[in-house]
PDB file of N, CA and C in Angstrom:
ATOM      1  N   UNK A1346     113.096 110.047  90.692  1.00  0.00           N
ATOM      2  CA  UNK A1346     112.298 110.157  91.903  1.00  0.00           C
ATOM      3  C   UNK A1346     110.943 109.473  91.739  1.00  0.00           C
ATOM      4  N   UNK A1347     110.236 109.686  90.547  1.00  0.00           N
ATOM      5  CA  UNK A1347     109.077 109.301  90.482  1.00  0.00           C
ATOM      6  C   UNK A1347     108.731 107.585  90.093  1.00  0.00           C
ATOM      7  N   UNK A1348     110.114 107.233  89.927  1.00  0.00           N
ATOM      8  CA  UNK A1348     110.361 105.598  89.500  1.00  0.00           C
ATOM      9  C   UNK A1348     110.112 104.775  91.054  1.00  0.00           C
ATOM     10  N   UNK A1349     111.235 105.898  91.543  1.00  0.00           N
ATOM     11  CA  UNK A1349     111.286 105.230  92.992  1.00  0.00           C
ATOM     12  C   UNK A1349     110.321 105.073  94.007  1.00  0.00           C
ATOM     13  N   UNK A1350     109.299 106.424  93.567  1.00  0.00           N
ATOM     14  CA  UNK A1350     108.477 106.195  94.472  1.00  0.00           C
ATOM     15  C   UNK A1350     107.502 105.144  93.571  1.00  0.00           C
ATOM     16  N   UNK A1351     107.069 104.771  92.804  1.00  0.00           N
ATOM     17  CA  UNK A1351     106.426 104.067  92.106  1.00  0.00           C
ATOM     18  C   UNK A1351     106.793 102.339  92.450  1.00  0.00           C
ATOM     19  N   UNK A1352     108.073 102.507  92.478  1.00  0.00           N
ATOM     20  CA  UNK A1352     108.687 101.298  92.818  1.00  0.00           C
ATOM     21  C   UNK A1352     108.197 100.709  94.092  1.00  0.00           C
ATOM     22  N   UNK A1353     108.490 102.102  95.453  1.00  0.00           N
ATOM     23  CA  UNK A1353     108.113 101.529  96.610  1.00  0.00           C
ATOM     24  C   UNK A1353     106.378 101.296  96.903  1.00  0.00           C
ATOM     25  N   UNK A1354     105.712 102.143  95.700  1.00  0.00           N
ATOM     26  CA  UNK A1354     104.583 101.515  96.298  1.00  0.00           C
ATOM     27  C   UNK A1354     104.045 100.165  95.503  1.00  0.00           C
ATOM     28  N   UNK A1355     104.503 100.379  94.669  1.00  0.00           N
ATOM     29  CA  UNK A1355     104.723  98.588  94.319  1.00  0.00           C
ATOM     30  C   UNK A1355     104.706  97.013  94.996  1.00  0.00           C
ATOM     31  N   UNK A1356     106.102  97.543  95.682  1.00  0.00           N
ATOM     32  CA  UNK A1356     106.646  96.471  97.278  1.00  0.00           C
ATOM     33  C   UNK A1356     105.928  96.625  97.887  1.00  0.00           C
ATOM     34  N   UNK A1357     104.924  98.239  97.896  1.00  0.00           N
ATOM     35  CA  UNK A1357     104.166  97.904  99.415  1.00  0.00           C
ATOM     36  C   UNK A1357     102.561  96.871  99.360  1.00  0.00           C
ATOM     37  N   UNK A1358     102.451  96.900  98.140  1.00  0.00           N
ATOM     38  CA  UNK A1358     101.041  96.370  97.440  1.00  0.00           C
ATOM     39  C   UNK A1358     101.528  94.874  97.629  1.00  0.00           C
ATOM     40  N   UNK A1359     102.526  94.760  97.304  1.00  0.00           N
ATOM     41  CA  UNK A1359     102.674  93.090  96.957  1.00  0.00           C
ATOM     42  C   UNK A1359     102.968  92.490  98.461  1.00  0.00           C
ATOM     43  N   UNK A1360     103.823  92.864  99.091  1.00  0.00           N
ATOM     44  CA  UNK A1360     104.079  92.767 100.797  1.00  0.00           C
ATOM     45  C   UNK A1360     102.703  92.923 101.409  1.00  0.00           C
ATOM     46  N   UNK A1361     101.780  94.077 101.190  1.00  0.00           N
ATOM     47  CA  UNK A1361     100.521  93.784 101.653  1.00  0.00           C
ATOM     48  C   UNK A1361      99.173  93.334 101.875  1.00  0.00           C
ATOM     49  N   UNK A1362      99.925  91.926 100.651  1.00  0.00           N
ATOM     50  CA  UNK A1362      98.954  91.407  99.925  1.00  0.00           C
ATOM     51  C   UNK A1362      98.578  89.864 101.184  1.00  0.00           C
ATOM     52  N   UNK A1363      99.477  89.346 101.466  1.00  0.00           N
ATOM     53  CA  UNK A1363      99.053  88.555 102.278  1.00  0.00           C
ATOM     54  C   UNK A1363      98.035  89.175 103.950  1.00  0.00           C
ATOM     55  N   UNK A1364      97.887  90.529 104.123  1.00  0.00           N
ATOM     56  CA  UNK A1364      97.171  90.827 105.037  1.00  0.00           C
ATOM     57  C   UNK A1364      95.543  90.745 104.630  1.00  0.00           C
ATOM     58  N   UNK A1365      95.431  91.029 103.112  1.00  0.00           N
ATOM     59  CA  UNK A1365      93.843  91.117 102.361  1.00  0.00           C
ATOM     60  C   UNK A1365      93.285  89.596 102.738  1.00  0.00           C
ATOM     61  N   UNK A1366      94.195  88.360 102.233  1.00  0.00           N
ATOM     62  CA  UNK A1366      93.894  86.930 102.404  1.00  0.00           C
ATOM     63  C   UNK A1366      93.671  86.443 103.450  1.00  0.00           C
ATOM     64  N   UNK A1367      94.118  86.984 104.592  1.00  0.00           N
ATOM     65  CA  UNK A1367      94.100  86.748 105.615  1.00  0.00           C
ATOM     66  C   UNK A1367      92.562  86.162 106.245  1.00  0.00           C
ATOM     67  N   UNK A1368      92.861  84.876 106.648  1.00  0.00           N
ATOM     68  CA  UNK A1368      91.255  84.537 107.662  1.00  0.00           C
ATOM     69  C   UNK A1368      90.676  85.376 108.609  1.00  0.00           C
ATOM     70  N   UNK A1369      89.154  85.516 108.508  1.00  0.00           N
ATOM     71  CA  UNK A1369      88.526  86.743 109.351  1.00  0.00           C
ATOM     72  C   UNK A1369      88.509  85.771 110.812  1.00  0.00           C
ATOM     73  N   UNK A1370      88.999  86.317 111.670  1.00  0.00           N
ATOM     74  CA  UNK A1370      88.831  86.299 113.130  1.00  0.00           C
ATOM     75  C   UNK A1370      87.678  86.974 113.919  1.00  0.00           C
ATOM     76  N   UNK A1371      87.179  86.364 114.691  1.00  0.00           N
ATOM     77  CA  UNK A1371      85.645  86.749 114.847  1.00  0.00           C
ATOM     78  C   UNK A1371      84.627  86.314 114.620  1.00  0.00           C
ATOM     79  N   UNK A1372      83.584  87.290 115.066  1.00  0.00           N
ATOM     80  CA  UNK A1372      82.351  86.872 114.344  1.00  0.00           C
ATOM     81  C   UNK A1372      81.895  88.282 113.807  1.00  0.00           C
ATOM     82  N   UNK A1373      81.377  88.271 112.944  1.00  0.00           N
ATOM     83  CA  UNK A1373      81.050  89.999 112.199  1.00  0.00           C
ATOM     84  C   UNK A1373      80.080  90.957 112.751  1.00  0.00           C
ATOM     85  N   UNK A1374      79.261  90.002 113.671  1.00  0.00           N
ATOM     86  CA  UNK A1374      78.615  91.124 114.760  1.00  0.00           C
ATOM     87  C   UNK A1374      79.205  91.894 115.259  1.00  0.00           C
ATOM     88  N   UNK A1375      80.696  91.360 115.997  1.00  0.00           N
ATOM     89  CA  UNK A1375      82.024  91.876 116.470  1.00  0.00           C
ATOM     90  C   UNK A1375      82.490  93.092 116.122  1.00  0.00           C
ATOM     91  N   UNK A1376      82.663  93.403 114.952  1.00  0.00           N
ATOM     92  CA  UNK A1376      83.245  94.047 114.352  1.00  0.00           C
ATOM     93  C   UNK A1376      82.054  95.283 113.702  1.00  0.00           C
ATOM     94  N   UNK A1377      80.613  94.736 113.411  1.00  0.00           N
ATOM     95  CA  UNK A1377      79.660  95.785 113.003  1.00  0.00           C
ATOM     96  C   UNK A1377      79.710  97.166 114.068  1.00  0.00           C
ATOM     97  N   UNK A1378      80.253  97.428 115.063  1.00  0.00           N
ATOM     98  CA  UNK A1378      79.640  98.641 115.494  1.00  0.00           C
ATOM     99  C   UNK A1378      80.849  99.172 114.920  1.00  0.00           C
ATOM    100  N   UNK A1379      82.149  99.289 114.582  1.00  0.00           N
ATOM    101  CA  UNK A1379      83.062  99.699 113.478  1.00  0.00           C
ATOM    102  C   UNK A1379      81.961 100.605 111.917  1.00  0.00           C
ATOM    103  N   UNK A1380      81.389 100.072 111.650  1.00  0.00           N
ATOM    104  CA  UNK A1380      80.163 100.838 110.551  1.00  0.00           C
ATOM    105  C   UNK A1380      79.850 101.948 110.887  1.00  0.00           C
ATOM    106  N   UNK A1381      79.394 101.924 112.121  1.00  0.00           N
ATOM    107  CA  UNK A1381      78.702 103.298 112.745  1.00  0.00           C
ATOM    108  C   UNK A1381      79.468 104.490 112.444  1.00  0.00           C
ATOM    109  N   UNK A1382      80.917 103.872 113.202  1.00  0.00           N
ATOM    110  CA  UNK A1382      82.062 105.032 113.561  1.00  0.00           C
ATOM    111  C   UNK A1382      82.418 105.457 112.429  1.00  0.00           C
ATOM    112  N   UNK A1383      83.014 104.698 111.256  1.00  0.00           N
ATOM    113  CA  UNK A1383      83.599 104.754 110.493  1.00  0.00           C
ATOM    114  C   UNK A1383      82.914 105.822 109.555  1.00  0.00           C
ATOM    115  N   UNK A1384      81.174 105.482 109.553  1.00  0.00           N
ATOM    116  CA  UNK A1384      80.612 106.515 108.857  1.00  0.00           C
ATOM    117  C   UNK A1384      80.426 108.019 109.135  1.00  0.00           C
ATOM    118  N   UNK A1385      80.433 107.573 109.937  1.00  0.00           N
ATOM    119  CA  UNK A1385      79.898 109.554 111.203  1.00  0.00           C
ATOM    120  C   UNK A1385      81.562 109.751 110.324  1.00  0.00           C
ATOM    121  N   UNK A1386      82.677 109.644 110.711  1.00  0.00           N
ATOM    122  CA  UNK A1386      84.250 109.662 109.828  1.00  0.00           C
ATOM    123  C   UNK A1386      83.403 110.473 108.218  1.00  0.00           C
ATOM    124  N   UNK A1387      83.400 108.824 107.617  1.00  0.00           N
ATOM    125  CA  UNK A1387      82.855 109.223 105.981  1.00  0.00           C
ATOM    126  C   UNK A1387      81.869 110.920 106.132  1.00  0.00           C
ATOM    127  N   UNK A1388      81.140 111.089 106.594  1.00  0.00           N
ATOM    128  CA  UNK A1388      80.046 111.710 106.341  1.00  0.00           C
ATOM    129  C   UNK A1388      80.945 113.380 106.817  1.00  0.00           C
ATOM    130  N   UNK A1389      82.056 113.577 107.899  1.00  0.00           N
ATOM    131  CA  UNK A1389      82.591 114.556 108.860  1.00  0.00           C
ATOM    132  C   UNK A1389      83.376 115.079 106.950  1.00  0.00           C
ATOM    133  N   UNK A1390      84.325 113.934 106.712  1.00  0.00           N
ATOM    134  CA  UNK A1390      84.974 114.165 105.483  1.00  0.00           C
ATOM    135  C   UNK A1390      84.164 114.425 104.404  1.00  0.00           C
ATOM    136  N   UNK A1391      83.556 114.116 104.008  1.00  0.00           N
ATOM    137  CA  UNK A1391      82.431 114.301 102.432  1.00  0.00           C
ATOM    138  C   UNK A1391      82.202 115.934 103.021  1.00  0.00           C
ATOM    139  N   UNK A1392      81.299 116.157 104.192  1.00  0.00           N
ATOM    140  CA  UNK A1392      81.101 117.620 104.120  1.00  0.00           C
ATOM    141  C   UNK A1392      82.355 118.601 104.473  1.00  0.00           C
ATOM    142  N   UNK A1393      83.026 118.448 105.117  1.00  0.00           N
ATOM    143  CA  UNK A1393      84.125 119.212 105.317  1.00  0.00           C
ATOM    144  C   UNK A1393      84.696 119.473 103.461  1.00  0.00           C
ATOM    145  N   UNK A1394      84.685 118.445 102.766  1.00  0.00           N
ATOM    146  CA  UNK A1394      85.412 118.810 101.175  1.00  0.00           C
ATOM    147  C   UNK A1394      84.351 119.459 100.419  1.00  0.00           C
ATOM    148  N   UNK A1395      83.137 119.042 100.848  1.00  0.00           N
ATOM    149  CA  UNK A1395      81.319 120.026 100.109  1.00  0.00           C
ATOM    150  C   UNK A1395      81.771 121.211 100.544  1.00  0.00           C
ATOM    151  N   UNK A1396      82.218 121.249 102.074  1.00  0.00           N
ATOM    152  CA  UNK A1396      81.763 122.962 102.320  1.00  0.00           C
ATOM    153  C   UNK A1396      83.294 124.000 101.777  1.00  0.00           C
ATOM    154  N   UNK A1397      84.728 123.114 101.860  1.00  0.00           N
ATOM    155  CA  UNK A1397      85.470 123.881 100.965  1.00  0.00           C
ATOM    156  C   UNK A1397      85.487 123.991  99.734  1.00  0.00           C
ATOM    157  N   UNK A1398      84.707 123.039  98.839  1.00  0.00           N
ATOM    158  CA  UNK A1398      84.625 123.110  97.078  1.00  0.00           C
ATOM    159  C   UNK A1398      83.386 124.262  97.329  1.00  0.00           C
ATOM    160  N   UNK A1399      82.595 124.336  98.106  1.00  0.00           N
ATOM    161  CA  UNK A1399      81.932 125.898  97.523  1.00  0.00           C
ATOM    162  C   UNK A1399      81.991 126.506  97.900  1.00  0.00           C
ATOM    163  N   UNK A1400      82.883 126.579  98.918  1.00  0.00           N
ATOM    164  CA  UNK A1400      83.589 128.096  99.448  1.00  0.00           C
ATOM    165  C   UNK A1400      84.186 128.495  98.102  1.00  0.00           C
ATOM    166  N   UNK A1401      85.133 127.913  98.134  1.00  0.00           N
ATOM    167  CA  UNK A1401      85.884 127.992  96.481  1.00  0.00           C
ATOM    168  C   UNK A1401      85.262 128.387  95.363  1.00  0.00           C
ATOM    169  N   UNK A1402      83.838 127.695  95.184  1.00  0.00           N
ATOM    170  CA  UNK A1402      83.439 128.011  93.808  1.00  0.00           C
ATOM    171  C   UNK A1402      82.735 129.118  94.341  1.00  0.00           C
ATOM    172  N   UNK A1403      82.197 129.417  95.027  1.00  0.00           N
ATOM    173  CA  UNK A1403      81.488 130.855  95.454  1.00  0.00           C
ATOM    174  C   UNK A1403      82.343 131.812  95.479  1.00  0.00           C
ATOM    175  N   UNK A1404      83.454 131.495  95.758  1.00  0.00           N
ATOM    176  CA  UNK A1404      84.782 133.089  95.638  1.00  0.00           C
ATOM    177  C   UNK A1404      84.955 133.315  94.288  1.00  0.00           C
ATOM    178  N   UNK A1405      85.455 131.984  93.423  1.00  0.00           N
ATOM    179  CA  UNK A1405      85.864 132.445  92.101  1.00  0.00           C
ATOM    180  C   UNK A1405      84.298 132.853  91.634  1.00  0.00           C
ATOM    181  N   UNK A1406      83.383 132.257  91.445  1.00  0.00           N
ATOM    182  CA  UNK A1406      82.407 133.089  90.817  1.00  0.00           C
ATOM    183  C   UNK A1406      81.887 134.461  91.259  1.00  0.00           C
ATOM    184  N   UNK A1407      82.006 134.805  92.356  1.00  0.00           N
ATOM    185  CA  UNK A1407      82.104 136.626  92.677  1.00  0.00           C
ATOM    186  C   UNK A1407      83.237 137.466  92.343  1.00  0.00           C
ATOM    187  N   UNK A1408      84.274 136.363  92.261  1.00  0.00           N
ATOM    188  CA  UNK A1408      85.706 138.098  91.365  1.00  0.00           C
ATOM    189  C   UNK A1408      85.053 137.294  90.192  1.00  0.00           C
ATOM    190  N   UNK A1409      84.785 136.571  89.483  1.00  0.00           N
ATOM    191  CA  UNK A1409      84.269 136.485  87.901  1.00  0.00           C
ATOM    192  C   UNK A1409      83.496 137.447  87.679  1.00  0.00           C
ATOM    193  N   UNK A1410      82.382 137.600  88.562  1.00  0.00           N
ATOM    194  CA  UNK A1410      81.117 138.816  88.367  1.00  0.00           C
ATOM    195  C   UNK A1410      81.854 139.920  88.325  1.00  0.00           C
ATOM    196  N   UNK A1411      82.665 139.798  89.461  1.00  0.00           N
ATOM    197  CA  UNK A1411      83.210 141.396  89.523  1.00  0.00           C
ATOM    198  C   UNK A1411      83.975 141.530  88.622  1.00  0.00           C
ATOM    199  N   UNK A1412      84.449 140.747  87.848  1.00  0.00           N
ATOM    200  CA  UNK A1412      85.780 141.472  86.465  1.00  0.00           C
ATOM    201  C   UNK A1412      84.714 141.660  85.358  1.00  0.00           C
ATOM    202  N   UNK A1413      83.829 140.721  85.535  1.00  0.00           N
ATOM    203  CA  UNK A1413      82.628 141.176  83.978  1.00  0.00           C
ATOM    204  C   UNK A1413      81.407 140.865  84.174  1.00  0.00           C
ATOM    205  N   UNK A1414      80.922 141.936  84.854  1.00  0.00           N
ATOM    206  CA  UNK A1414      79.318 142.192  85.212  1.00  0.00           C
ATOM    207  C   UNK A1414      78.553 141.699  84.002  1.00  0.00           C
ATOM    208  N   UNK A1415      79.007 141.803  83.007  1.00  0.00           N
ATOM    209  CA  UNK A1415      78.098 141.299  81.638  1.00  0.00           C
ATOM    210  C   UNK A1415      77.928 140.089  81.180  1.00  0.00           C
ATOM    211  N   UNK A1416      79.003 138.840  81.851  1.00  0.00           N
ATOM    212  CA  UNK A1416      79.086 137.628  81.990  1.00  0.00           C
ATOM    213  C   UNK A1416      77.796 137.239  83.322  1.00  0.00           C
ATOM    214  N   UNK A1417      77.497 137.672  84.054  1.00  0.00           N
ATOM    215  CA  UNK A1417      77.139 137.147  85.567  1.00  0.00           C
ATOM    216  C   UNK A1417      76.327 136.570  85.046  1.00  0.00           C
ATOM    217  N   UNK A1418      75.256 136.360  83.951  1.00  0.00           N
ATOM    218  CA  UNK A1418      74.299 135.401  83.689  1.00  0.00           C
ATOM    219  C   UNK A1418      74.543 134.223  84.055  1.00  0.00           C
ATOM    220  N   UNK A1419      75.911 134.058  83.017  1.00  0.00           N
ATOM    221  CA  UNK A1419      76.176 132.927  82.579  1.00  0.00           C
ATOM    222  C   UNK A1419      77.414 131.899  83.715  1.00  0.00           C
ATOM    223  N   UNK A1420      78.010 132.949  84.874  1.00  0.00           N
ATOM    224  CA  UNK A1420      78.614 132.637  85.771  1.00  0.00           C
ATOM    225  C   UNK A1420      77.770 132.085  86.499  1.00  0.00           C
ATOM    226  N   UNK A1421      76.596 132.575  87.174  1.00  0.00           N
ATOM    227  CA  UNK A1421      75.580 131.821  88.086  1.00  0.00           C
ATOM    228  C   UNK A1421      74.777 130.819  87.667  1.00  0.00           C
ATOM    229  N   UNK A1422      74.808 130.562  85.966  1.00  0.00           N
ATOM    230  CA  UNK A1422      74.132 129.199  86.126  1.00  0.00           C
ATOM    231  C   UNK A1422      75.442 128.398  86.196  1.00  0.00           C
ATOM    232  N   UNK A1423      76.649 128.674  85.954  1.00  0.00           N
ATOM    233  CA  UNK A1423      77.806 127.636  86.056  1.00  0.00           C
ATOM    234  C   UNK A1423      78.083 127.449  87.446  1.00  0.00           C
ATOM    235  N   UNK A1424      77.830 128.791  88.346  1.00  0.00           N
ATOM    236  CA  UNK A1424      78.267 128.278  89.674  1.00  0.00           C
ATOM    237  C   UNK A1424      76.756 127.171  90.651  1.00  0.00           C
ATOM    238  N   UNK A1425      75.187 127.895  89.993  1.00  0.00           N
ATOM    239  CA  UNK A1425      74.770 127.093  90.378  1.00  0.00           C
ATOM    240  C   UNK A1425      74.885 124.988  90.333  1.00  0.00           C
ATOM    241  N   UNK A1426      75.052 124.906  88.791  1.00  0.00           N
ATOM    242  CA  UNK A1426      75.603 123.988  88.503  1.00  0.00           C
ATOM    243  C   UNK A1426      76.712 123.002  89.222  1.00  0.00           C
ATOM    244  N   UNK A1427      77.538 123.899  88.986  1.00  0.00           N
ATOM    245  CA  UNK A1427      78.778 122.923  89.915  1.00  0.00           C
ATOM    246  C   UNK A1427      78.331 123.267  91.417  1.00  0.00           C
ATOM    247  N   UNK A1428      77.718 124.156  92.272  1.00  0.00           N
ATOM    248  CA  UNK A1428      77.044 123.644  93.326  1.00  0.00           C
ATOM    249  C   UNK A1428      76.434 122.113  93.539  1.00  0.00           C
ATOM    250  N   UNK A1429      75.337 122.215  92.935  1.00  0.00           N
ATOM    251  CA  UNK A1429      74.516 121.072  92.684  1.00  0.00           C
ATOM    252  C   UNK A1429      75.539 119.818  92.214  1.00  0.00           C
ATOM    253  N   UNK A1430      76.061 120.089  91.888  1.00  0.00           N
ATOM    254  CA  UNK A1430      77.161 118.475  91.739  1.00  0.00           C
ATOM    255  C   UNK A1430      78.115 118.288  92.911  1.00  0.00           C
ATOM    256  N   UNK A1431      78.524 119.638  92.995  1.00  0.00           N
ATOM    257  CA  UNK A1431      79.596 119.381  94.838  1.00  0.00           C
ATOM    258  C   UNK A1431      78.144 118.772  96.029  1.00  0.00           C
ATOM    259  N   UNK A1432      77.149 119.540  95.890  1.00  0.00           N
ATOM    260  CA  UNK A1432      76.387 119.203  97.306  1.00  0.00           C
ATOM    261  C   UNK A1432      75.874 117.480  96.900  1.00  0.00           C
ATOM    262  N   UNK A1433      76.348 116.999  95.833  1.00  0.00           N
ATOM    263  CA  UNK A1433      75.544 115.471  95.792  1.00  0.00           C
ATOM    264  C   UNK A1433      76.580 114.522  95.841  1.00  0.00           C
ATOM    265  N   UNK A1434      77.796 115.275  96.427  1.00  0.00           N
ATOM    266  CA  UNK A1434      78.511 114.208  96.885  1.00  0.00           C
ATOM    267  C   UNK A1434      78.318 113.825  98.402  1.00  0.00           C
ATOM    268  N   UNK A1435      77.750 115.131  98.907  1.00  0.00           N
ATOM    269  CA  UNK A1435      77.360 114.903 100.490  1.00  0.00           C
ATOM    270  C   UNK A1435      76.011 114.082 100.554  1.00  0.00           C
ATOM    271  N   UNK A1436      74.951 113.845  99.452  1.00  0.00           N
ATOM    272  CA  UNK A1436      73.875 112.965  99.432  1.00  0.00           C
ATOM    273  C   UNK A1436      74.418 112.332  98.889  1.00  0.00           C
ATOM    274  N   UNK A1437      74.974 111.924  98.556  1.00  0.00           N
ATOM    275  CA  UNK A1437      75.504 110.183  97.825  1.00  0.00           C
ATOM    276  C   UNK A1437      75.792 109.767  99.330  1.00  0.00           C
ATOM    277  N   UNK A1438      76.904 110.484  99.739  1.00  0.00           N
ATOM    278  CA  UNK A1438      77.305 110.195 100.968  1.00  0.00           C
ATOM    279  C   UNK A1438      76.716 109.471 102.173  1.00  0.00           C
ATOM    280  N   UNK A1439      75.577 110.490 101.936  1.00  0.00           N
ATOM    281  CA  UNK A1439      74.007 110.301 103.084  1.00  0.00           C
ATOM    282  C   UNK A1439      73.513 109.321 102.808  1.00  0.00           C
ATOM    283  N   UNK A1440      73.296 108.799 101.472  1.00  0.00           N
ATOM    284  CA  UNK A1440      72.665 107.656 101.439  1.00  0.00           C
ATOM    285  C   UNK A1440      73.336 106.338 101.628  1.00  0.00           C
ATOM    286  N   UNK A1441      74.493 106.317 100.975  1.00  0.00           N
ATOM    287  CA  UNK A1441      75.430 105.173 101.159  1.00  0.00           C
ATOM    288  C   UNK A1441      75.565 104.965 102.965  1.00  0.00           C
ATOM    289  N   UNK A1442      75.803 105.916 103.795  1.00  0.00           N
ATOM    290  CA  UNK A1442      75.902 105.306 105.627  1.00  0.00           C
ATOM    291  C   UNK A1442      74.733 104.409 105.623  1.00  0.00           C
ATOM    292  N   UNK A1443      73.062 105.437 105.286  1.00  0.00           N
ATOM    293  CA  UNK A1443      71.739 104.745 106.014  1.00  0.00           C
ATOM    294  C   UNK A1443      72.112 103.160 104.990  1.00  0.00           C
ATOM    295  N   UNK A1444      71.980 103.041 103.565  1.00  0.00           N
ATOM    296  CA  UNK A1444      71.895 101.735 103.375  1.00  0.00           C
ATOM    297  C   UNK A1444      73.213 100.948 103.877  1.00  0.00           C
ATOM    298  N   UNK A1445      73.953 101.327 104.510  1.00  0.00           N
ATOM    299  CA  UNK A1445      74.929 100.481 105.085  1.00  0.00           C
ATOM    300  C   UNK A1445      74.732  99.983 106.608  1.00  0.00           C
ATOM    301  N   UNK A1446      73.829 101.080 107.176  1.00  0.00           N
ATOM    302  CA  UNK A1446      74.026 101.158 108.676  1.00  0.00           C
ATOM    303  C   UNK A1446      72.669 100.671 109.023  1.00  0.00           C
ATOM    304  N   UNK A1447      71.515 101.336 108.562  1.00  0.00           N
ATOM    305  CA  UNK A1447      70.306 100.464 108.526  1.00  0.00           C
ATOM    306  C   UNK A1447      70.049  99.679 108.119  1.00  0.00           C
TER     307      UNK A1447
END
């Protein structure tokens, strides 16, 4: 199974290779208000996956507290932690639209 699917995405890379080469039609002004949309997109997705990775890490680190109150030190600097790395995918995010869009 896993050949096959490997296989077909194979064919699909190589078959979809003459669409990458392809001559741009247009002029790229044309096509710039595509940026806008596409990002408000990027930015809807980046936080929608921020706000379920710490839903997530905020649940498991409260049954952690709750199975061993004597750990919680060391649970809240790990959950602060991986906070701070989930929320800087939504500022990476933020910054990559403005230097793209401005």
């Amino acid at each position: 199974m896993n050949v096959k699917l490997l296989l077909l995405l194979l064919a699909l890379f190589v078959f979809a290779s003459p669409i990458f080469a392809a001559a741009a039609t247009g002029t790229p002004e044309g096509s710039y208000h595509w940026v806008a949309i596409t990002s408000g997109f990027s930015m809807a997705i980046a936080s929608a996956g921020c706000g379920l990775a710490q839903a997530k890490a905020t649940a498991a680190a409260a049954e952690g507290m709750g199975r061993n109150p004597g750990a919680s030190a060391a649970i809240r600097f790990a959950l602060l932690l991986g906070l701070v790395l989930i929320e800087s995918l939504a500022l990476y995010t933020l910054v990559i639209i403005f230097a793209k869009v401005v």
